[in-house]
């Protein structure tokens, strides 16, 4: 039955829906998995997740397309990234085929929560897993739980596509041989102080630098970054300590193959910031959020695209990506995963 929700006024927040998916790992194997109604998780007080943050997650979205199908965007890449993250955290990977099956089941169970086509909202899907049995010494758990919940969401940044402001923080996000390239909960725990501090000072997000030299641009707390040069080349930071964003990989392909623009992944230096004409954050939650201003310790860089609207290339990238996700523009082979 259709839900009575004002879809177009949704922000990016948790809303309890009817069903979630859960699977448990015990004695060396994952169980069958099932759809349940209870949104509460009960674990031992000494569970590895509670003491040593042995947890990771993913984020993807389901959309209602122009012809009223429900689809997901490249969920195979989330499944693969979650396997990579699990291995880095000494957790048993949740197999990719089971991951895709679980996404299908949980979205279908909550199908009435998928916002209508044209509303601007989507159904955010949050797979996650954690070490659930008790540990005392620092070591991985032996039992794990994998869950997926879903929640209808609107834009990640209030104000929709109005350009946001970033600041270069004095905090680092990821160490060169650390966990920045995987989606570990711990990466987000250590970004909380930096984001609270950024918000208190009037900035929307932190633009982190590489922690070794603090001369190169990495990413923000919850999204990758793209820049547009004077020659309309789309560039994005190359680094081993940033999350390999599925949105970014898709946008680079779209820039090249749909828009005929040069798209390059390379090291980007802080001192280059003044040379770009556009900048935007990209990710599942952020989609493509234009940046208007970057503040570096009292020195403000206003992007030539300005503080009121996205730059021209950003807008084209956004329109093409959204068009592909919503079934308005033909998608590359394998990008669209049908749910129903
Ligand atoms: N970088 C970080 C730190 C993130 O949390 C996310 C969100 O998932 C991204 C980048 C964007 O990745 P994706 O496009 O795969 O959602
Ligand atoms: C996502 O974009 O899916 C994320 O996980 C980012 C998070 C900060 C909301």
mmCIF file of C-alpha atoms and ligand atoms in Angstrom:
data_model
loop_
_atom_site.group_PDB
_atom_site.id
_atom_site.type_symbol
_atom_site.label_atom_id
_atom_site.label_comp_id
_atom_site.label_asym_id
_atom_site.label_seq_id
_atom_site.Cartn_x
_atom_site.Cartn_y
_atom_site.Cartn_z
ATOM 1 C CA UNK A 1 0.000 0.000 0.000
ATOM 2 C CA UNK A 2 1.316 3.430 -0.912
ATOM 3 C CA UNK A 3 2.925 5.261 2.013
ATOM 4 C CA UNK A 4 1.650 8.642 3.053
ATOM 5 C CA UNK A 5 4.948 10.529 2.861
ATOM 6 C CA UNK A 6 5.807 13.954 1.486
ATOM 7 C CA UNK A 7 8.620 12.505 -0.647
ATOM 8 C CA UNK A 8 9.885 15.795 -2.017
ATOM 9 C CA UNK A 9 10.600 17.236 1.437
ATOM 10 C CA UNK A 10 12.680 14.287 2.671
ATOM 11 C CA UNK A 11 16.222 14.932 3.847
ATOM 12 C CA UNK A 12 18.928 12.318 4.369
ATOM 13 C CA UNK A 13 17.764 10.648 7.576
ATOM 14 C CA UNK A 14 16.757 7.305 9.019
ATOM 15 C CA UNK A 15 13.127 6.320 8.735
ATOM 16 C CA UNK A 16 12.024 2.957 10.021
ATOM 17 C CA UNK A 17 10.518 0.837 7.257
ATOM 18 C CA UNK A 18 8.671 -2.489 7.529
ATOM 19 C CA UNK A 19 11.357 -5.084 6.869
ATOM 20 C CA UNK A 20 15.081 -5.732 7.108
ATOM 21 C CA UNK A 21 17.328 -8.611 5.995
ATOM 22 C CA UNK A 22 19.532 -10.520 8.419
ATOM 23 C CA UNK A 23 22.040 -13.354 8.078
ATOM 24 C CA UNK A 24 24.311 -14.764 10.777
ATOM 25 C CA UNK A 25 27.782 -16.260 10.512
ATOM 26 C CA UNK A 26 28.633 -19.032 12.959
ATOM 27 C CA UNK A 27 30.875 -22.120 12.906
ATOM 28 C CA UNK A 28 32.547 -20.926 9.745
ATOM 29 C CA UNK A 29 29.493 -20.310 7.578
ATOM 30 C CA UNK A 30 26.722 -17.865 6.739
ATOM 31 C CA UNK A 31 23.174 -19.102 7.309
ATOM 32 C CA UNK A 32 20.345 -18.905 4.770
ATOM 33 C CA UNK A 33 19.360 -15.351 5.749
ATOM 34 C CA UNK A 34 15.826 -14.055 6.231
ATOM 35 C CA UNK A 35 13.589 -11.019 6.119
ATOM 36 C CA UNK A 36 12.529 -9.868 9.605
ATOM 37 C CA UNK A 37 10.543 -7.019 11.157
ATOM 38 C CA UNK A 38 12.572 -6.259 14.326
ATOM 39 C CA UNK A 39 14.795 -3.222 13.823
ATOM 40 C CA UNK A 40 16.721 -3.805 17.064
ATOM 41 C CA UNK A 41 20.046 -5.597 17.238
ATOM 42 C CA UNK A 42 20.921 -7.456 20.439
ATOM 43 C CA UNK A 43 24.574 -8.426 20.984
ATOM 44 C CA UNK A 44 26.814 -9.411 23.870
ATOM 45 C CA UNK A 45 28.196 -6.506 25.923
ATOM 46 C CA UNK A 46 31.710 -7.473 24.860
ATOM 47 C CA UNK A 47 30.906 -7.931 21.162
ATOM 48 C CA UNK A 48 33.916 -7.086 18.988
ATOM 49 C CA UNK A 49 31.916 -4.369 17.235
ATOM 50 C CA UNK A 50 31.270 -2.567 20.527
ATOM 51 C CA UNK A 51 34.813 -2.783 21.859
ATOM 52 C CA UNK A 52 37.045 -2.728 18.796
ATOM 53 C CA UNK A 53 34.787 -1.285 16.073
ATOM 54 C CA UNK A 54 34.826 -4.407 13.910
ATOM 55 C CA UNK A 55 32.151 -3.191 11.546
ATOM 56 C CA UNK A 56 31.787 -2.109 7.953
ATOM 57 C CA UNK A 57 28.990 -0.963 5.691
ATOM 58 C CA UNK A 58 27.866 -0.105 2.201
ATOM 59 C CA UNK A 59 25.427 2.372 0.709
ATOM 60 C CA UNK A 60 23.412 2.135 -2.478
ATOM 61 C CA UNK A 61 20.023 3.297 -3.700
ATOM 62 C CA UNK A 62 16.884 1.932 -5.342
ATOM 63 C CA UNK A 63 15.061 4.189 -7.805
ATOM 64 C CA UNK A 64 11.684 4.107 -9.481
ATOM 65 C CA UNK A 65 12.305 4.613 -13.181
ATOM 66 C CA UNK A 66 10.370 6.471 -15.835
ATOM 67 C CA UNK A 67 8.554 3.241 -16.791
ATOM 68 C CA UNK A 68 7.817 2.461 -13.124
ATOM 69 C CA UNK A 69 10.358 -0.294 -12.593
ATOM 70 C CA UNK A 70 12.376 -0.442 -9.380
ATOM 71 C CA UNK A 71 16.108 -0.673 -10.048
ATOM 72 C CA UNK A 72 19.464 -0.415 -8.291
ATOM 73 C CA UNK A 73 22.600 1.161 -9.681
ATOM 74 C CA UNK A 74 25.621 -1.174 -10.019
ATOM 75 C CA UNK A 75 25.048 -3.137 -6.769
ATOM 76 C CA UNK A 76 27.622 -5.720 -7.895
ATOM 77 C CA UNK A 77 30.296 -3.098 -7.201
ATOM 78 C CA UNK A 78 28.988 -2.562 -3.646
ATOM 79 C CA UNK A 79 29.044 -6.325 -3.126
ATOM 80 C CA UNK A 80 32.648 -6.493 -4.307
ATOM 81 C CA UNK A 81 33.746 -3.500 -2.231
ATOM 82 C CA UNK A 82 32.136 -4.985 0.872
ATOM 83 C CA UNK A 83 34.087 -8.202 0.298
ATOM 84 C CA UNK A 84 37.297 -6.168 0.040
ATOM 85 C CA UNK A 85 36.436 -4.248 3.222
ATOM 86 C CA UNK A 86 35.612 -7.446 5.126
ATOM 87 C CA UNK A 87 38.960 -8.988 4.216
ATOM 88 C CA UNK A 88 40.828 -5.888 5.422
ATOM 89 C CA UNK A 89 38.971 -6.070 8.770
ATOM 90 C CA UNK A 90 39.434 -9.851 9.218
ATOM 91 C CA UNK A 91 35.717 -10.458 8.766
ATOM 92 C CA UNK A 92 34.246 -13.304 6.687
ATOM 93 C CA UNK A 93 33.187 -11.772 3.333
ATOM 94 C CA UNK A 94 29.464 -11.946 2.632
ATOM 95 C CA UNK A 95 29.361 -13.604 -0.820
ATOM 96 C CA UNK A 96 28.478 -11.247 -3.703
ATOM 97 C CA UNK A 97 25.676 -13.458 -5.060
ATOM 98 C CA UNK A 98 24.040 -13.596 -1.609
ATOM 99 C CA UNK A 99 24.489 -9.822 -1.295
ATOM 100 C CA UNK A 100 22.599 -9.200 -4.549
ATOM 101 C CA UNK A 101 19.875 -11.653 -3.556
ATOM 102 C CA UNK A 102 19.530 -9.948 -0.155
ATOM 103 C CA UNK A 103 19.261 -6.491 -1.780
ATOM 104 C CA UNK A 104 16.528 -7.800 -4.061
ATOM 105 C CA UNK A 105 14.623 -9.402 -1.174
ATOM 106 C CA UNK A 106 14.767 -6.440 1.190
ATOM 107 C CA UNK A 107 13.813 -3.878 -1.451
ATOM 108 C CA UNK A 108 10.955 -6.041 -2.680
ATOM 109 C CA UNK A 109 9.731 -6.490 0.895
ATOM 110 C CA UNK A 110 9.741 -2.684 1.303
ATOM 111 C CA UNK A 111 8.618 -1.860 -2.235
ATOM 112 C CA UNK A 112 6.006 0.684 -1.098
ATOM 113 C CA UNK A 113 8.798 2.704 0.492
ATOM 114 C CA UNK A 114 10.503 3.292 -2.859
ATOM 115 C CA UNK A 115 9.739 6.945 -3.682
ATOM 116 C CA UNK A 116 7.851 7.667 -6.902
ATOM 117 C CA UNK A 117 9.575 8.629 -10.143
ATOM 118 C CA UNK A 118 9.983 12.385 -10.348
ATOM 119 C CA UNK A 119 9.894 12.994 -6.585
ATOM 120 C CA UNK A 120 13.657 13.528 -6.371
ATOM 121 C CA UNK A 121 13.818 11.004 -3.502
ATOM 122 C CA UNK A 122 15.130 7.425 -3.543
ATOM 123 C CA UNK A 123 15.330 4.418 -1.260
ATOM 124 C CA UNK A 124 18.697 4.291 0.480
ATOM 125 C CA UNK A 125 19.927 0.743 1.105
ATOM 126 C CA UNK A 126 22.364 0.194 3.958
ATOM 127 C CA UNK A 127 24.089 -3.216 4.079
ATOM 128 C CA UNK A 128 26.397 -3.639 7.066
ATOM 129 C CA UNK A 129 28.087 -6.316 9.122
ATOM 130 C CA UNK A 130 29.727 -6.570 12.498
ATOM 131 C CA UNK A 131 31.532 -8.923 14.869
ATOM 132 C CA UNK A 132 28.792 -10.043 17.225
ATOM 133 C CA UNK A 133 30.283 -12.421 19.783
ATOM 134 C CA UNK A 134 32.326 -11.540 22.840
ATOM 135 C CA UNK A 135 36.049 -10.871 22.676
ATOM 136 C CA UNK A 136 38.333 -9.532 25.359
ATOM 137 C CA UNK A 137 41.818 -9.420 23.913
ATOM 138 C CA UNK A 138 42.228 -7.541 20.641
ATOM 139 C CA UNK A 139 41.281 -10.138 18.039
ATOM 140 C CA UNK A 140 38.553 -10.661 15.445
ATOM 141 C CA UNK A 141 35.155 -12.061 16.442
ATOM 142 C CA UNK A 142 34.192 -15.601 15.452
ATOM 143 C CA UNK A 143 30.510 -14.793 14.898
ATOM 144 C CA UNK A 144 29.120 -12.068 12.667
ATOM 145 C CA UNK A 145 25.841 -10.568 11.616
ATOM 146 C CA UNK A 146 25.105 -9.135 8.171
ATOM 147 C CA UNK A 147 22.035 -6.917 7.869
ATOM 148 C CA UNK A 148 20.406 -4.602 5.380
ATOM 149 C CA UNK A 149 17.902 -1.925 6.267
ATOM 150 C CA UNK A 150 16.400 0.624 3.896
ATOM 151 C CA UNK A 151 15.149 4.171 4.337
ATOM 152 C CA UNK A 152 13.616 6.663 1.901
ATOM 153 C CA UNK A 153 15.898 9.677 1.530
ATOM 154 C CA UNK A 154 16.187 13.053 -0.152
ATOM 155 C CA UNK A 155 19.328 15.144 -0.716
ATOM 156 C CA UNK A 156 22.367 14.614 1.534
ATOM 157 C CA UNK A 157 23.068 18.334 1.756
ATOM 158 C CA UNK A 158 20.215 20.622 2.755
ATOM 159 C CA UNK A 159 19.353 22.992 -0.054
ATOM 160 C CA UNK A 160 19.550 20.347 -2.797
ATOM 161 C CA UNK A 161 21.884 21.420 -5.569
ATOM 162 C CA UNK A 162 22.895 24.760 -4.092
ATOM 163 C CA UNK A 163 26.720 24.861 -3.974
ATOM 164 C CA UNK A 164 28.255 23.940 -0.631
ATOM 165 C CA UNK A 165 31.321 25.159 1.253
ATOM 166 C CA UNK A 166 34.261 22.962 2.219
ATOM 167 C CA UNK A 167 37.192 23.662 4.487
ATOM 168 C CA UNK A 168 40.656 22.147 4.606
ATOM 169 C CA UNK A 169 40.752 20.673 8.118
ATOM 170 C CA UNK A 170 43.696 20.236 10.461
ATOM 171 C CA UNK A 171 42.567 16.640 11.004
ATOM 172 C CA UNK A 172 43.501 13.669 8.831
ATOM 173 C CA UNK A 173 41.111 11.014 7.582
ATOM 174 C CA UNK A 174 43.295 8.078 6.563
ATOM 175 C CA UNK A 175 46.879 6.930 6.934
ATOM 176 C CA UNK A 176 48.885 5.823 3.865
ATOM 177 C CA UNK A 177 48.695 2.120 4.751
ATOM 178 C CA UNK A 178 45.526 2.357 6.806
ATOM 179 C CA UNK A 179 41.851 1.739 6.010
ATOM 180 C CA UNK A 180 40.906 4.785 3.929
ATOM 181 C CA UNK A 181 40.339 2.644 0.815
ATOM 182 C CA UNK A 182 37.696 0.446 2.482
ATOM 183 C CA UNK A 183 34.329 1.245 4.026
ATOM 184 C CA UNK A 184 35.183 0.571 7.664
ATOM 185 C CA UNK A 185 33.001 2.145 10.361
ATOM 186 C CA UNK A 186 36.162 3.323 12.090
ATOM 187 C CA UNK A 187 36.901 5.772 9.237
ATOM 188 C CA UNK A 188 33.651 7.522 10.036
ATOM 189 C CA UNK A 189 34.091 7.421 13.821
ATOM 190 C CA UNK A 190 37.305 9.375 13.522
ATOM 191 C CA UNK A 191 35.703 11.899 11.164
ATOM 192 C CA UNK A 192 32.937 12.808 13.630
ATOM 193 C CA UNK A 193 34.917 15.395 15.574
ATOM 194 C CA UNK A 194 36.124 17.012 12.342
ATOM 195 C CA UNK A 195 32.600 17.259 10.907
ATOM 196 C CA UNK A 196 31.089 18.663 14.112
ATOM 197 C CA UNK A 197 33.879 21.233 14.187
ATOM 198 C CA UNK A 198 33.376 22.070 10.479
ATOM 199 C CA UNK A 199 29.622 22.535 10.950
ATOM 200 C CA UNK A 200 30.160 24.701 14.036
ATOM 201 C CA UNK A 201 32.346 26.978 11.911
ATOM 202 C CA UNK A 202 29.812 27.183 9.087
ATOM 203 C CA UNK A 203 31.258 24.680 6.591
ATOM 204 C CA UNK A 204 29.312 21.789 5.082
ATOM 205 C CA UNK A 205 32.187 19.290 4.886
ATOM 206 C CA UNK A 206 35.931 18.721 5.278
ATOM 207 C CA UNK A 207 38.199 18.394 2.265
ATOM 208 C CA UNK A 208 40.879 16.068 3.600
ATOM 209 C CA UNK A 209 44.503 16.116 2.464
ATOM 210 C CA UNK A 210 46.839 13.126 2.207
ATOM 211 C CA UNK A 211 48.097 12.641 5.728
ATOM 212 C CA UNK A 212 51.714 11.916 4.771
ATOM 213 C CA UNK A 213 52.576 15.138 2.948
ATOM 214 C CA UNK A 214 49.414 17.230 3.452
ATOM 215 C CA UNK A 215 49.917 18.650 -0.031
ATOM 216 C CA UNK A 216 47.413 16.584 -2.032
ATOM 217 C CA UNK A 217 43.608 16.542 -2.123
ATOM 218 C CA UNK A 218 41.991 13.276 -1.043
ATOM 219 C CA UNK A 219 38.226 13.295 -0.431
ATOM 220 C CA UNK A 220 35.598 14.441 2.067
ATOM 221 C CA UNK A 221 34.199 12.498 5.018
ATOM 222 C CA UNK A 222 31.442 10.905 2.938
ATOM 223 C CA UNK A 223 32.175 11.504 -0.739
ATOM 224 C CA UNK A 224 34.884 11.621 -3.425
ATOM 225 C CA UNK A 225 35.682 14.846 -5.285
ATOM 226 C CA UNK A 226 35.836 15.819 -8.941
ATOM 227 C CA UNK A 227 37.181 19.020 -10.471
ATOM 228 C CA UNK A 228 36.720 20.573 -13.895
ATOM 229 C CA UNK A 229 39.672 22.370 -15.488
ATOM 230 C CA UNK A 230 39.609 25.458 -17.711
ATOM 231 C CA UNK A 231 39.724 23.069 -20.720
ATOM 232 C CA UNK A 232 36.665 21.133 -19.528
ATOM 233 C CA UNK A 233 38.741 18.150 -18.449
ATOM 234 C CA UNK A 234 37.246 16.232 -15.532
ATOM 235 C CA UNK A 235 39.922 15.323 -12.989
ATOM 236 C CA UNK A 236 39.708 13.361 -9.754
ATOM 237 C CA UNK A 237 42.302 12.552 -7.085
ATOM 238 C CA UNK A 238 44.344 9.379 -7.392
ATOM 239 C CA UNK A 239 45.258 7.965 -4.004
ATOM 240 C CA UNK A 240 45.485 4.613 -2.247
ATOM 241 C CA UNK A 241 43.808 6.006 0.847
ATOM 242 C CA UNK A 242 40.459 7.161 -0.547
ATOM 243 C CA UNK A 243 37.330 5.091 -0.977
ATOM 244 C CA UNK A 244 36.959 3.902 -4.595
ATOM 245 C CA UNK A 245 33.586 5.575 -5.157
ATOM 246 C CA UNK A 246 31.219 3.796 -7.507
ATOM 247 C CA UNK A 247 29.626 7.142 -8.380
ATOM 248 C CA UNK A 248 33.023 8.597 -9.268
ATOM 249 C CA UNK A 249 33.961 5.617 -11.433
ATOM 250 C CA UNK A 250 30.606 5.972 -13.198
ATOM 251 C CA UNK A 251 30.951 9.742 -13.663
ATOM 252 C CA UNK A 252 34.409 9.392 -15.190
ATOM 253 C CA UNK A 253 32.939 6.922 -17.682
ATOM 254 C CA UNK A 254 29.990 9.244 -18.371
ATOM 255 C CA UNK A 255 32.346 12.228 -18.892
ATOM 256 C CA UNK A 256 34.377 10.279 -21.429
ATOM 257 C CA UNK A 257 31.796 8.128 -23.219
ATOM 258 C CA UNK A 258 28.617 10.244 -23.025
ATOM 259 C CA UNK A 259 29.938 13.804 -22.932
ATOM 260 C CA UNK A 260 33.167 13.405 -24.913
ATOM 261 C CA UNK A 261 35.259 15.032 -22.175
ATOM 262 C CA UNK A 262 38.736 14.024 -21.130
ATOM 263 C CA UNK A 263 38.499 12.278 -17.741
ATOM 264 C CA UNK A 264 41.680 11.794 -15.718
ATOM 265 C CA UNK A 265 42.517 10.275 -12.342
ATOM 266 C CA UNK A 266 45.731 11.841 -11.067
ATOM 267 C CA UNK A 267 47.344 13.348 -8.006
ATOM 268 C CA UNK A 268 45.828 16.780 -7.357
ATOM 269 C CA UNK A 269 47.765 19.306 -5.291
ATOM 270 C CA UNK A 270 46.327 21.775 -2.819
ATOM 271 C CA UNK A 271 48.149 24.561 -4.642
ATOM 272 C CA UNK A 272 46.172 23.755 -7.829
ATOM 273 C CA UNK A 273 42.802 24.532 -6.230
ATOM 274 C CA UNK A 274 42.661 28.061 -7.629
ATOM 275 C CA UNK A 275 43.058 26.707 -11.191
ATOM 276 C CA UNK A 276 39.765 24.791 -11.394
ATOM 277 C CA UNK A 277 36.515 26.228 -12.649
ATOM 278 C CA UNK A 278 34.203 23.677 -11.047
ATOM 279 C CA UNK A 279 34.303 21.287 -8.128
ATOM 280 C CA UNK A 280 31.725 18.769 -6.867
ATOM 281 C CA UNK A 281 31.378 15.957 -4.341
ATOM 282 C CA UNK A 282 30.257 12.606 -5.651
ATOM 283 C CA UNK A 283 28.834 9.570 -3.923
ATOM 284 C CA UNK A 284 25.675 7.559 -3.475
ATOM 285 C CA UNK A 285 24.334 9.900 -0.803
ATOM 286 C CA UNK A 286 25.870 13.096 -2.217
ATOM 287 C CA UNK A 287 25.032 12.165 -5.859
ATOM 288 C CA UNK A 288 26.904 15.131 -7.391
ATOM 289 C CA UNK A 289 26.880 18.095 -5.028
ATOM 290 C CA UNK A 290 28.443 21.275 -6.427
ATOM 291 C CA UNK A 291 31.052 23.090 -4.348
ATOM 292 C CA UNK A 292 31.008 26.900 -4.387
ATOM 293 C CA UNK A 293 33.770 27.724 -1.932
ATOM 294 C CA UNK A 294 36.797 26.048 -0.372
ATOM 295 C CA UNK A 295 38.294 27.615 2.717
ATOM 296 C CA UNK A 296 41.967 26.969 3.477
ATOM 297 C CA UNK A 297 42.861 28.475 6.821
ATOM 298 C CA UNK A 298 41.484 31.939 6.174
ATOM 299 C CA UNK A 299 42.130 31.907 2.421
ATOM 300 C CA UNK A 300 38.846 31.460 0.528
ATOM 301 C CA UNK A 301 38.749 30.044 -2.969
ATOM 302 C CA UNK A 302 35.472 30.819 -4.720
ATOM 303 C CA UNK A 303 35.014 28.500 -7.678
ATOM 304 C CA UNK A 304 34.314 30.427 -10.938
ATOM 305 C CA UNK A 305 31.015 28.497 -11.197
ATOM 306 C CA UNK A 306 29.908 30.588 -8.210
ATOM 307 C CA UNK A 307 27.813 30.211 -5.085
ATOM 308 C CA UNK A 308 24.349 29.993 -6.622
ATOM 309 C CA UNK A 309 24.251 27.162 -9.099
ATOM 310 C CA UNK A 310 26.254 24.169 -10.346
ATOM 311 C CA UNK A 311 28.843 24.700 -13.076
ATOM 312 C CA UNK A 312 27.983 23.720 -16.632
ATOM 313 C CA UNK A 313 29.959 20.460 -16.711
ATOM 314 C CA UNK A 314 28.766 19.464 -13.236
ATOM 315 C CA UNK A 315 25.180 20.007 -14.369
ATOM 316 C CA UNK A 316 25.690 17.895 -17.511
ATOM 317 C CA UNK A 317 27.322 15.095 -15.527
ATOM 318 C CA UNK A 318 24.508 15.208 -12.981
ATOM 319 C CA UNK A 319 21.757 15.175 -15.614
ATOM 320 C CA UNK A 320 23.345 12.268 -17.481
ATOM 321 C CA UNK A 321 23.984 10.167 -14.379
ATOM 322 C CA UNK A 322 20.454 10.787 -13.018
ATOM 323 C CA UNK A 323 19.038 10.088 -16.473
ATOM 324 C CA UNK A 324 20.806 6.724 -16.538
ATOM 325 C CA UNK A 325 19.682 5.851 -13.012
ATOM 326 C CA UNK A 326 16.064 6.820 -13.689
ATOM 327 C CA UNK A 327 15.811 4.982 -16.997
ATOM 328 C CA UNK A 328 15.640 8.146 -19.128
ATOM 329 C CA UNK A 329 19.007 7.602 -20.810
ATOM 330 C CA UNK A 330 20.320 4.263 -22.065
ATOM 331 C CA UNK A 331 22.672 2.780 -19.466
ATOM 332 C CA UNK A 332 25.922 0.980 -20.215
ATOM 333 C CA UNK A 333 25.614 -2.815 -20.128
ATOM 334 C CA UNK A 334 25.301 -4.154 -16.575
ATOM 335 C CA UNK A 335 24.766 -0.851 -14.741
ATOM 336 C CA UNK A 336 21.085 -1.294 -13.959
ATOM 337 C CA UNK A 337 19.895 -4.120 -11.696
ATOM 338 C CA UNK A 338 16.178 -4.785 -11.820
ATOM 339 C CA UNK A 339 14.477 -5.469 -8.503
ATOM 340 C CA UNK A 340 10.884 -6.264 -9.491
HETATM 341 N N1 LIG B 1 34.018 8.388 -0.012
HETATM 342 C C1 LIG B 1 33.517 8.110 1.192
HETATM 343 C C2 LIG B 1 34.376 8.344 2.380
HETATM 344 C C3 LIG B 1 32.210 7.601 1.303
HETATM 345 O O1 LIG B 1 31.693 7.326 2.504
HETATM 346 C C4 LIG B 1 31.456 7.407 0.141
HETATM 347 C C5 LIG B 1 30.109 6.850 0.226
HETATM 348 O O2 LIG B 1 29.870 5.701 -0.005
HETATM 349 C C6 LIG B 1 32.014 7.723 -1.092
HETATM 350 C C7 LIG B 1 33.305 8.215 -1.135
HETATM 351 C C8 LIG B 1 31.249 7.546 -2.354
HETATM 352 O O3 LIG B 1 31.214 6.213 -2.753
HETATM 353 P P1 LIG B 1 30.033 5.669 -3.654
HETATM 354 O O4 LIG B 1 29.991 6.516 -4.868
HETATM 355 O O5 LIG B 1 30.432 4.277 -3.960
HETATM 356 O O6 LIG B 1 28.798 5.779 -2.846
HETATM 357 C C1 LIG B 2 26.995 6.807 0.845
HETATM 358 O O1 LIG B 2 27.120 7.729 0.042
HETATM 359 O O2 LIG B 2 26.287 5.822 0.611
HETATM 360 C C2 LIG B 2 27.699 6.807 2.109
HETATM 361 O O3 LIG B 2 27.839 5.765 2.681
HETATM 362 C C3 LIG B 2 28.202 8.056 2.665
HETATM 363 C C4 LIG B 2 27.717 8.300 4.040
HETATM 364 C C5 LIG B 2 28.521 9.397 4.602
HETATM 365 C C6 LIG B 2 26.262 8.622 4.092
#
